Amino acid sequence: MTASRLGIGFVGSGFNAKFHLQGFQAVRDADVLGVWSPNAKHAEETAALARKLDVGEAKPYTSTAAMVADPAIQALWLCGPNFARIENVEEIVHAVTSGKGTLAGVACEKPLARNVAEAKRVLELVKQTGVKHGYLENQVFAPQVEWGRAILWARGAALTGPPYLARAAEEHSGPHMPWFWRGDLQGGGVLNDMMCHSALVVRHLLTKPGAPRSSLTPARITAHIASLKWSRPEYAKRLAQQMGKEVDYTKRPAEDFASLMIEFAAADGHRALGEATTSWSYVGAGLRLSAELLGPEYSLSWNTLDTGLKLFFSREVQGKTGEDLVEKQNAEMGLMPVVANEAAAYGYEAEDRHFVRVFLGKEQPKLTFDDGLDVVRVLMTAYQSAEQGCTLDFPPKGLDDFVPAVAKGTWRP
């Protein structure tokens, strides 16, 4: 790319796409110009939001192929649901390879796909086009993670040795949309939905800045999954009322808690451990992201609910429910932490800025679809470990064809 600005189209118009639109307010060399969604009304609403936020003169398109064909759009952000990933990518690739249009890049939200076979197919399809690709993992770009990692490695690790333990967690009360709760559509439960964040964050923290990701590789994986809350009869009933009759956790539950231990092998012979937990059964102010990094003489600690701003509302303040204080907000009364700029705090601003610069030819990508495939391999190994109740060497046999029992609807907590 030699252009100074990048025209962007969004595939998908949901909650995640709206977070990216907020992030683009801090990106100076891109314009959001298009949105496609299978729901035309949602596409128009999201395009209108882009215009309201002044991130571009976005308009709804009738198809993803139509966005590819428009010379004003040079890159696509894939923010659609997991079950539509291959269909979306196939349409993009067909439009490019048939000469309908050209693209400078495609960025894809986590996870890359629902299982290894699908992730490999997505990667294979995009590589056919020669188009640059980027894997959207916002937490790796969170400013506290990036600054803390850089300083600890430059000062602590340089003087006393590399870190040996990283922890990461993402916890909230559950997803917004029904398809997330369905293992067949989403690919699993909370492990597939959110462990993709935490598994990559621990590896990122333990990897020396500037070193290739291959300098620290998974060697052994142990995982556990459970349905702690949402398969209880009273909560399964509440979930069906909120999400519709297609979400029935009395018959087809998915895990709402997952834990993961990754034993890493480093190129220099050191061993390091990564611990990660994810939950849809967390009850607190709202979404909580946290991480730790420990080394011989130093440590890092991050928690998004340790904000510099807190508000208090007495029981006399009984307003409408919402998410104006923090994502996945669970209360409107009492002492509440406020995340003033979630798009920045969670890493959306930095990742969107980075991939715009990648597709403009100004930077090399920090994460590609190859990294997305690696993450899916870790997640599927974690499901295998949980189902078998044992630690597995990585990668285990049969990984490419494995589909979690949760996704098949045969898992019973």
Tab-separated table of C-alpha atoms in Angstrom:
chain	number	residue	atom	x	y	z
A	1	MET	CA	0.000	0.000	0.000
A	2	THR	CA	1.174	3.491	-0.831
A	3	ALA	CA	-2.004	5.317	0.211
A	4	SER	CA	-1.892	7.494	3.310
A	5	ARG	CA	-5.338	6.409	4.526
A	6	LEU	CA	-7.073	3.056	4.712
A	7	GLY	CA	-10.739	2.540	3.880
A	8	ILE	CA	-12.252	-0.187	6.056
A	9	GLY	CA	-15.347	-2.354	5.802
A	10	PHE	CA	-16.868	-4.313	8.685
A	11	VAL	CA	-18.260	-7.818	8.303
A	12	GLY	CA	-20.633	-8.019	11.248
A	13	SER	CA	-22.512	-5.397	13.215
A	14	GLY	CA	-22.688	-6.702	16.768
A	15	PHE	CA	-21.244	-5.847	20.153
A	16	ASN	CA	-17.646	-6.496	19.122
A	17	ALA	CA	-17.902	-4.371	15.978
A	18	LYS	CA	-19.136	-1.457	18.072
A	19	PHE	CA	-16.098	-1.760	20.365
A	20	HIS	CA	-13.852	-1.511	17.307
A	21	LEU	CA	-15.723	1.580	16.139
A	22	GLN	CA	-14.923	3.203	19.485
A	23	GLY	CA	-11.303	2.147	19.044
A	24	PHE	CA	-11.108	3.787	15.613
A	25	GLN	CA	-11.700	7.178	17.215
A	26	ALA	CA	-8.005	7.026	18.179
A	27	VAL	CA	-6.792	5.893	14.727
A	28	ARG	CA	-5.728	8.814	12.540
A	29	ASP	CA	-5.103	7.158	9.162
A	30	ALA	CA	-8.240	5.095	8.525
A	31	ASP	CA	-11.909	5.611	7.695
A	32	VAL	CA	-14.690	3.129	8.362
A	33	LEU	CA	-16.676	3.244	5.143
A	34	GLY	CA	-18.826	0.135	5.069
A	35	VAL	CA	-20.761	-2.411	7.111
A	36	TRP	CA	-22.339	-5.660	6.030
A	37	SER	CA	-24.580	-7.764	8.234
A	38	PRO	CA	-27.119	-10.483	7.425
A	39	ASN	CA	-29.520	-8.170	9.257
A	40	ALA	CA	-29.862	-5.040	7.090
A	41	LYS	CA	-31.323	-3.013	9.961
A	42	HIS	CA	-28.320	-3.807	12.167
A	43	ALA	CA	-25.936	-2.892	9.335
A	44	GLU	CA	-27.614	0.503	8.975
A	45	GLU	CA	-27.526	1.105	12.734
A	46	THR	CA	-23.822	0.258	12.947
A	47	ALA	CA	-23.008	2.420	9.924
A	48	ALA	CA	-24.934	5.252	11.566
A	49	LEU	CA	-22.901	4.768	14.748
A	50	ALA	CA	-19.678	5.014	12.741
A	51	ARG	CA	-20.848	8.303	11.296
A	52	LYS	CA	-21.925	9.546	14.726
A	53	LEU	CA	-18.489	8.731	16.149
A	54	ASP	CA	-16.927	10.504	13.152
A	55	VAL	CA	-14.728	7.542	12.230
A	56	GLY	CA	-15.873	7.505	8.607
A	57	GLU	CA	-18.796	8.017	6.252
A	58	ALA	CA	-19.888	4.413	6.612
A	59	LYS	CA	-22.832	3.001	4.708
A	60	PRO	CA	-24.478	-0.437	4.706
A	61	TYR	CA	-23.638	-2.839	1.864
A	62	THR	CA	-25.761	-5.623	0.441
A	63	SER	CA	-22.931	-8.160	0.593
A	64	THR	CA	-19.336	-8.625	1.653
A	65	ALA	CA	-18.402	-9.082	-2.013
A	66	ALA	CA	-19.835	-5.626	-2.719
A	67	MET	CA	-17.446	-4.138	-0.156
A	68	VAL	CA	-14.512	-5.955	-1.768
A	69	ALA	CA	-15.580	-4.575	-5.148
A	70	ASP	CA	-15.660	-0.984	-3.904
A	71	PRO	CA	-12.226	0.629	-4.543
A	72	ALA	CA	-12.781	2.906	-1.537
A	73	ILE	CA	-12.535	-0.102	0.806
A	74	GLN	CA	-9.068	-1.592	1.053
A	75	ALA	CA	-9.356	-3.755	4.181
A	76	LEU	CA	-11.968	-5.785	6.036
A	77	TRP	CA	-12.474	-6.379	9.758
A	78	LEU	CA	-14.150	-9.766	10.317
A	79	CYS	CA	-16.375	-9.377	13.378
A	80	GLY	CA	-19.136	-11.855	12.526
A	81	PRO	CA	-20.134	-14.936	14.522
A	82	ASN	CA	-17.913	-18.019	14.708
A	83	PHE	CA	-20.357	-20.239	12.817
A	84	ALA	CA	-20.245	-17.901	9.799
A	85	ARG	CA	-16.467	-17.532	9.644
A	86	ILE	CA	-15.724	-19.893	6.765
A	87	GLU	CA	-18.715	-18.643	4.764
A	88	ASN	CA	-17.561	-15.043	5.231
A	89	VAL	CA	-13.966	-15.818	4.280
A	90	GLU	CA	-15.006	-17.869	1.250
A	91	GLU	CA	-17.031	-14.928	-0.065
A	92	ILE	CA	-14.087	-12.565	0.430
A	93	VAL	CA	-11.618	-14.893	-1.246
A	94	HIS	CA	-13.916	-15.601	-4.179
A	95	ALA	CA	-14.432	-11.884	-4.748
A	96	VAL	CA	-10.679	-11.250	-4.745
A	97	THR	CA	-9.594	-14.264	-6.824
A	98	SER	CA	-12.349	-13.692	-9.400
A	99	GLY	CA	-11.133	-10.154	-9.947
A	100	LYS	CA	-14.120	-8.322	-8.493
A	101	GLY	CA	-11.838	-6.244	-6.310
A	102	THR	CA	-8.591	-6.034	-4.370
A	103	LEU	CA	-7.747	-5.794	-0.694
A	104	ALA	CA	-4.676	-4.725	1.232
A	105	GLY	CA	-5.601	-6.749	4.284
A	106	VAL	CA	-8.089	-8.786	6.295
A	107	ALA	CA	-8.218	-8.687	10.102
A	108	CYS	CA	-10.157	-11.369	11.966
A	109	GLU	CA	-11.551	-11.332	15.476
A	110	LYS	CA	-10.834	-14.085	17.962
A	111	PRO	CA	-11.112	-17.033	17.801
A	112	LEU	CA	-9.986	-17.628	14.242
A	113	ALA	CA	-12.433	-20.542	13.993
A	114	ARG	CA	-14.357	-23.116	16.031
A	115	ASN	CA	-11.788	-25.924	15.711
A	116	VAL	CA	-8.468	-26.727	14.096
A	117	ALA	CA	-9.906	-28.005	10.803
A	118	GLU	CA	-11.886	-24.794	10.326
A	119	ALA	CA	-8.946	-22.596	11.385
A	120	LYS	CA	-6.662	-24.321	8.875
A	121	ARG	CA	-9.280	-23.792	6.173
A	122	VAL	CA	-9.541	-20.053	6.972
A	123	LEU	CA	-5.766	-19.682	6.841
A	124	GLU	CA	-5.507	-21.661	3.606
A	125	LEU	CA	-8.225	-19.601	1.932
A	126	VAL	CA	-6.705	-16.237	2.812
A	127	LYS	CA	-3.212	-17.310	1.788
A	128	GLN	CA	-4.588	-18.097	-1.681
A	129	THR	CA	-5.148	-14.389	-2.210
A	130	GLY	CA	-1.742	-13.143	-1.056
A	131	VAL	CA	-3.594	-10.542	1.040
A	132	LYS	CA	-2.023	-9.510	4.356
A	133	HIS	CA	-3.824	-10.907	7.387
A	134	GLY	CA	-3.995	-9.955	11.043
A	135	TYR	CA	-5.389	-11.755	14.084
A	136	LEU	CA	-7.360	-9.390	16.334
A	137	GLU	CA	-6.473	-10.161	19.955
A	138	ASN	CA	-7.114	-6.979	21.889
A	139	GLN	CA	-5.749	-7.965	25.313
A	140	VAL	CA	-2.218	-8.425	23.978
A	141	PHE	CA	-2.435	-4.770	22.932
A	142	ALA	CA	-3.809	-3.500	26.257
A	143	PRO	CA	-1.529	-0.613	27.308
A	144	GLN	CA	-0.946	-1.954	30.823
A	145	VAL	CA	0.072	-5.340	29.432
A	146	GLU	CA	2.413	-3.828	26.854
A	147	TRP	CA	4.059	-1.271	29.152
A	148	GLY	CA	4.369	-3.659	32.076
A	149	ARG	CA	5.851	-6.393	29.901
A	150	ALA	CA	8.370	-4.030	28.301
A	151	ILE	CA	9.588	-2.589	31.601
A	152	LEU	CA	9.826	-5.911	33.449
A	153	TRP	CA	11.830	-7.504	30.654
A	154	ALA	CA	14.094	-4.442	30.241
A	155	ARG	CA	14.844	-4.058	33.950
A	156	GLY	CA	13.931	-7.176	35.944
A	157	ALA	CA	14.595	-9.934	33.433
A	158	ALA	CA	17.730	-8.271	32.028
A	159	LEU	CA	19.326	-8.195	35.485
A	160	THR	CA	17.933	-11.249	37.275
A	161	GLY	CA	16.733	-13.702	34.624
A	162	PRO	CA	13.602	-14.401	32.560
A	163	PRO	CA	10.119	-14.716	34.093
A	164	TYR	CA	8.843	-18.151	34.963
A	165	LEU	CA	5.123	-17.766	35.687
A	166	ALA	CA	2.333	-15.827	34.002
A	167	ARG	CA	-1.328	-15.761	34.958
A	168	ALA	CA	-4.288	-14.330	33.073
A	169	ALA	CA	-8.046	-14.363	33.533
A	170	GLU	CA	-11.163	-13.012	31.871
A	171	GLU	CA	-14.352	-13.207	33.881
A	172	HIS	CA	-17.894	-11.889	33.510
A	173	SER	CA	-21.514	-12.951	33.896
A	174	GLY	CA	-22.063	-14.257	30.368
A	175	PRO	CA	-22.315	-13.224	26.689
A	176	HIS	CA	-24.874	-10.872	25.160
A	177	MET	CA	-26.133	-12.962	22.232
A	178	PRO	CA	-27.801	-16.420	22.139
A	179	TRP	CA	-25.363	-18.009	19.681
A	180	PHE	CA	-22.466	-17.583	22.122
A	181	TRP	CA	-24.218	-19.910	24.571
A	182	ARG	CA	-24.699	-22.689	21.978
A	183	GLY	CA	-21.766	-25.053	21.634
A	184	ASP	CA	-22.720	-26.060	18.097
A	185	LEU	CA	-22.707	-22.464	16.832
A	186	GLN	CA	-19.910	-20.984	18.915
A	187	GLY	CA	-17.647	-24.062	18.968
A	188	GLY	CA	-17.743	-24.656	22.712
A	189	GLY	CA	-18.402	-22.675	25.843
A	190	VAL	CA	-16.347	-20.163	27.767
A	191	LEU	CA	-13.077	-21.963	26.971
A	192	ASN	CA	-13.474	-21.406	23.244
A	193	ASP	CA	-15.022	-17.965	23.648
A	194	MET	CA	-12.542	-16.391	26.073
A	195	MET	CA	-9.567	-18.645	26.791
A	196	CYS	CA	-8.245	-17.562	23.394
A	197	HIS	CA	-7.485	-14.242	25.122
A	198	SER	CA	-5.856	-15.588	28.257
A	199	ALA	CA	-3.860	-18.384	26.606
A	200	LEU	CA	-2.211	-15.889	24.268
A	201	VAL	CA	-1.669	-13.271	26.988
A	202	VAL	CA	0.353	-15.637	29.204
A	203	ARG	CA	2.525	-16.675	26.281
A	204	HIS	CA	2.961	-13.032	25.274
A	205	LEU	CA	4.049	-11.988	28.762
A	206	LEU	CA	6.554	-14.841	29.012
A	207	THR	CA	8.082	-14.110	25.584
A	208	LYS	CA	10.963	-11.636	25.418
A	209	PRO	CA	9.968	-8.478	23.506
A	210	GLY	CA	11.368	-8.638	19.991
A	211	ALA	CA	11.838	-12.418	20.106
A	212	PRO	CA	9.782	-14.617	17.769
A	213	ARG	CA	6.753	-16.305	19.302
A	214	SER	CA	8.406	-19.634	18.451
A	215	SER	CA	11.076	-18.936	21.073
A	216	LEU	CA	8.535	-20.107	23.677
A	217	THR	CA	6.392	-23.070	22.682
A	218	PRO	CA	3.687	-25.085	24.474
A	219	ALA	CA	4.971	-28.479	25.622
A	220	ARG	CA	2.253	-29.874	27.916
A	221	ILE	CA	-1.332	-28.803	28.572
A	222	THR	CA	-3.730	-29.511	31.425
A	223	ALA	CA	-7.278	-28.199	31.465
A	224	HIS	CA	-10.554	-28.507	33.310
A	225	ILE	CA	-14.045	-27.368	32.360
A	226	ALA	CA	-17.223	-27.149	34.418
A	227	SER	CA	-20.725	-25.741	34.373
A	228	LEU	CA	-20.878	-24.119	37.790
A	229	LYS	CA	-23.896	-21.832	37.468
A	230	TRP	CA	-25.879	-21.869	34.254
A	231	SER	CA	-26.837	-25.555	34.242
A	232	ARG	CA	-28.487	-25.239	37.670
A	233	PRO	CA	-32.243	-25.581	37.063
A	234	GLU	CA	-33.184	-22.072	38.191
A	235	TYR	CA	-30.432	-20.457	36.102
A	236	ALA	CA	-31.013	-22.696	33.075
A	237	LYS	CA	-34.628	-21.497	33.140
A	238	ARG	CA	-33.536	-17.867	33.446
A	239	LEU	CA	-31.079	-18.308	30.562
A	240	ALA	CA	-33.784	-19.750	28.307
A	241	GLN	CA	-36.043	-16.795	29.150
A	242	GLN	CA	-33.293	-14.314	28.317
A	243	MET	CA	-31.846	-15.976	25.224
A	244	GLY	CA	-34.736	-17.960	23.782
A	245	LYS	CA	-35.799	-21.572	23.691
A	246	GLU	CA	-32.868	-22.550	21.441
A	247	VAL	CA	-30.567	-22.126	24.463
A	248	ASP	CA	-31.435	-25.039	26.768
A	249	TYR	CA	-28.766	-25.817	29.372
A	250	THR	CA	-30.836	-28.633	30.833
A	251	LYS	CA	-30.241	-30.574	27.603
A	252	ARG	CA	-27.244	-28.981	25.807
A	253	PRO	CA	-25.057	-27.236	28.372
A	254	ALA	CA	-21.726	-25.585	27.681
A	255	GLU	CA	-19.004	-24.916	30.224
A	256	ASP	CA	-19.187	-21.608	32.078
A	257	PHE	CA	-15.787	-22.054	33.763
A	258	ALA	CA	-12.455	-23.271	32.426
A	259	SER	CA	-8.929	-23.473	33.791
A	260	LEU	CA	-5.749	-24.092	31.839
A	261	MET	CA	-2.121	-24.793	32.665
A	262	ILE	CA	0.429	-24.570	29.851
A	263	GLU	CA	3.984	-25.773	30.389
A	264	PHE	CA	6.187	-23.861	27.969
A	265	ALA	CA	9.603	-24.834	26.639
A	266	ALA	CA	11.920	-21.918	25.903
A	267	ALA	CA	14.620	-21.895	23.255
A	268	ASP	CA	17.239	-21.202	25.958
A	269	GLY	CA	16.233	-24.302	27.930
A	270	HIS	CA	14.186	-22.545	30.594
A	271	ARG	CA	10.764	-23.826	31.603
A	272	ALA	CA	7.872	-21.457	32.182
A	273	LEU	CA	4.281	-21.904	33.257
A	274	GLY	CA	1.144	-20.144	32.082
A	275	GLU	CA	-2.032	-20.314	34.169
A	276	ALA	CA	-5.325	-19.087	32.762
A	277	THR	CA	-8.937	-19.095	33.890
A	278	THR	CA	-12.107	-17.909	32.215
A	279	SER	CA	-15.631	-17.645	33.528
A	280	TRP	CA	-19.194	-16.811	32.544
A	281	SER	CA	-20.205	-17.369	36.176
A	282	TYR	CA	-18.326	-14.456	37.737
A	283	VAL	CA	-20.440	-12.067	39.822
A	284	GLY	CA	-18.878	-8.653	40.340
A	285	ALA	CA	-19.122	-5.106	39.073
A	286	GLY	CA	-18.720	-6.318	35.493
A	287	LEU	CA	-16.040	-7.634	33.152
A	288	ARG	CA	-12.758	-8.288	34.963
A	289	LEU	CA	-9.517	-8.770	33.052
A	290	SER	CA	-6.422	-9.566	35.063
A	291	ALA	CA	-2.861	-10.716	34.557
A	292	GLU	CA	0.319	-11.365	36.530
A	293	LEU	CA	3.918	-11.975	35.554
A	294	LEU	CA	6.451	-13.305	38.053
A	295	GLY	CA	10.217	-13.630	37.794
A	296	PRO	CA	13.188	-14.155	40.136
A	297	GLU	CA	13.112	-10.629	41.611
A	298	TYR	CA	10.076	-8.895	40.117
A	299	SER	CA	6.355	-9.113	39.426
A	300	LEU	CA	3.557	-7.458	37.448
A	301	SER	CA	-0.105	-7.199	38.367
A	302	TRP	CA	-3.044	-5.868	36.282
A	303	ASN	CA	-6.764	-5.761	37.030
A	304	THR	CA	-9.168	-3.691	34.924
A	305	LEU	CA	-11.525	-3.163	37.875
A	306	ASP	CA	-8.747	-1.418	39.824
A	307	THR	CA	-9.710	1.846	38.173
A	308	GLY	CA	-8.857	5.370	39.177
A	309	LEU	CA	-12.534	6.293	39.181
A	310	LYS	CA	-15.318	4.972	41.426
A	311	LEU	CA	-18.889	6.167	41.830
A	312	PHE	CA	-21.330	5.501	44.665
A	313	PHE	CA	-25.110	5.303	44.324
A	314	SER	CA	-27.340	4.830	47.349
A	315	ARG	CA	-30.347	2.541	47.269
A	316	GLU	CA	-32.469	5.579	46.516
A	317	VAL	CA	-30.907	5.743	43.035
A	318	GLN	CA	-32.869	3.143	41.104
A	319	GLY	CA	-32.325	3.906	37.453
A	320	LYS	CA	-32.371	1.737	34.353
A	321	THR	CA	-29.893	-1.085	33.905
A	322	GLY	CA	-27.061	-0.520	31.455
A	323	GLU	CA	-23.356	-0.798	30.719
A	324	ASP	CA	-22.326	2.831	31.081
A	325	LEU	CA	-19.842	2.120	33.903
A	326	VAL	CA	-18.191	-1.099	32.735
A	327	GLU	CA	-18.800	-3.858	30.176
A	328	LYS	CA	-21.128	-6.645	31.427
A	329	GLN	CA	-22.217	-4.362	34.277
A	330	ASN	CA	-24.072	-6.296	36.999
A	331	ALA	CA	-25.355	-3.520	39.264
A	332	GLU	CA	-26.370	0.126	39.334
A	333	MET	CA	-26.156	0.739	43.093
A	334	GLY	CA	-23.358	0.804	45.646
A	335	LEU	CA	-19.681	1.535	45.093
A	336	MET	CA	-18.937	0.943	41.426
A	337	PRO	CA	-15.641	1.084	39.501
A	338	VAL	CA	-15.785	2.966	36.217
A	339	VAL	CA	-13.610	2.151	33.198
A	340	ALA	CA	-13.612	5.562	31.560
A	341	ASN	CA	-12.326	4.446	28.137
A	342	GLU	CA	-12.879	0.731	27.686
A	343	ALA	CA	-11.750	0.700	24.056
A	344	ALA	CA	-8.327	1.931	25.179
A	345	ALA	CA	-8.117	-0.072	28.426
A	346	TYR	CA	-8.932	-3.382	26.738
A	347	GLY	CA	-6.528	-2.825	23.827
A	348	TYR	CA	-8.926	-2.133	20.934
A	349	GLU	CA	-7.446	1.271	20.133
A	350	ALA	CA	-3.882	-0.024	19.960
A	351	GLU	CA	-4.688	-3.150	17.936
A	352	ASP	CA	-6.798	-1.247	15.403
A	353	ARG	CA	-4.066	1.378	15.018
A	354	HIS	CA	-1.450	-1.363	14.572
A	355	PHE	CA	-3.298	-3.321	11.891
A	356	VAL	CA	-4.196	-0.196	9.947
A	357	ARG	CA	-0.484	0.593	9.821
A	358	VAL	CA	0.273	-3.013	8.831
A	359	PHE	CA	-2.139	-2.864	5.895
A	360	LEU	CA	-0.731	0.520	4.872
A	361	GLY	CA	2.720	-1.092	4.733
A	362	LYS	CA	4.125	0.856	7.680
A	363	GLU	CA	4.619	-2.004	10.175
A	364	GLN	CA	5.034	-5.772	10.280
A	365	PRO	CA	2.101	-7.645	11.849
A	366	LYS	CA	2.493	-8.690	15.476
A	367	LEU	CA	-0.237	-11.319	15.055
A	368	THR	CA	-1.361	-13.132	11.902
A	369	PHE	CA	-3.840	-15.879	11.058
A	370	ASP	CA	-0.958	-18.312	11.728
A	371	ASP	CA	-1.003	-17.141	15.351
A	372	GLY	CA	-4.770	-17.520	15.390
A	373	LEU	CA	-4.381	-21.131	14.262
A	374	ASP	CA	-1.815	-21.746	17.019
A	375	VAL	CA	-4.289	-20.449	19.605
A	376	VAL	CA	-7.053	-22.730	18.313
A	377	ARG	CA	-4.652	-25.677	18.580
A	378	VAL	CA	-4.057	-24.842	22.242
A	379	LEU	CA	-7.795	-24.514	22.897
A	380	MET	CA	-8.631	-27.830	21.255
A	381	THR	CA	-5.852	-29.547	23.206
A	382	ALA	CA	-7.346	-28.032	26.352
A	383	TYR	CA	-10.745	-29.533	25.506
A	384	GLN	CA	-9.106	-32.913	24.895
A	385	SER	CA	-7.323	-32.695	28.239
A	386	ALA	CA	-10.541	-31.781	30.052
A	387	GLU	CA	-12.472	-34.613	28.406
A	388	GLN	CA	-9.760	-37.186	29.129
A	389	GLY	CA	-8.928	-35.886	32.607
A	390	CYS	CA	-5.181	-35.846	32.070
A	391	THR	CA	-2.196	-33.760	30.999
A	392	LEU	CA	-1.412	-33.991	27.292
A	393	ASP	CA	1.803	-33.463	25.381
A	394	PHE	CA	1.367	-30.731	22.799
A	395	PRO	CA	0.266	-31.246	20.104
A	396	PRO	CA	-1.686	-34.457	20.812
A	397	LYS	CA	-2.673	-36.990	18.188
A	398	GLY	CA	-5.891	-36.400	16.286
A	399	LEU	CA	-5.909	-32.674	16.951
A	400	ASP	CA	-6.775	-31.663	13.385
A	401	ASP	CA	-10.010	-33.668	13.391
A	402	PHE	CA	-11.051	-33.075	16.989
A	403	VAL	CA	-14.398	-31.429	17.821
A	404	PRO	CA	-15.186	-30.825	21.510
A	405	ALA	CA	-18.057	-32.755	23.076
A	406	VAL	CA	-19.549	-29.390	24.060
A	407	ALA	CA	-19.727	-28.428	20.378
A	408	LYS	CA	-21.277	-31.789	19.491
A	409	GLY	CA	-23.894	-31.459	22.232
A	410	THR	CA	-22.751	-34.636	24.021
A	411	TRP	CA	-20.978	-33.067	27.024
A	412	ARG	CA	-22.590	-33.556	30.412
A	413	PRO	CA	-21.260	-31.615	33.416
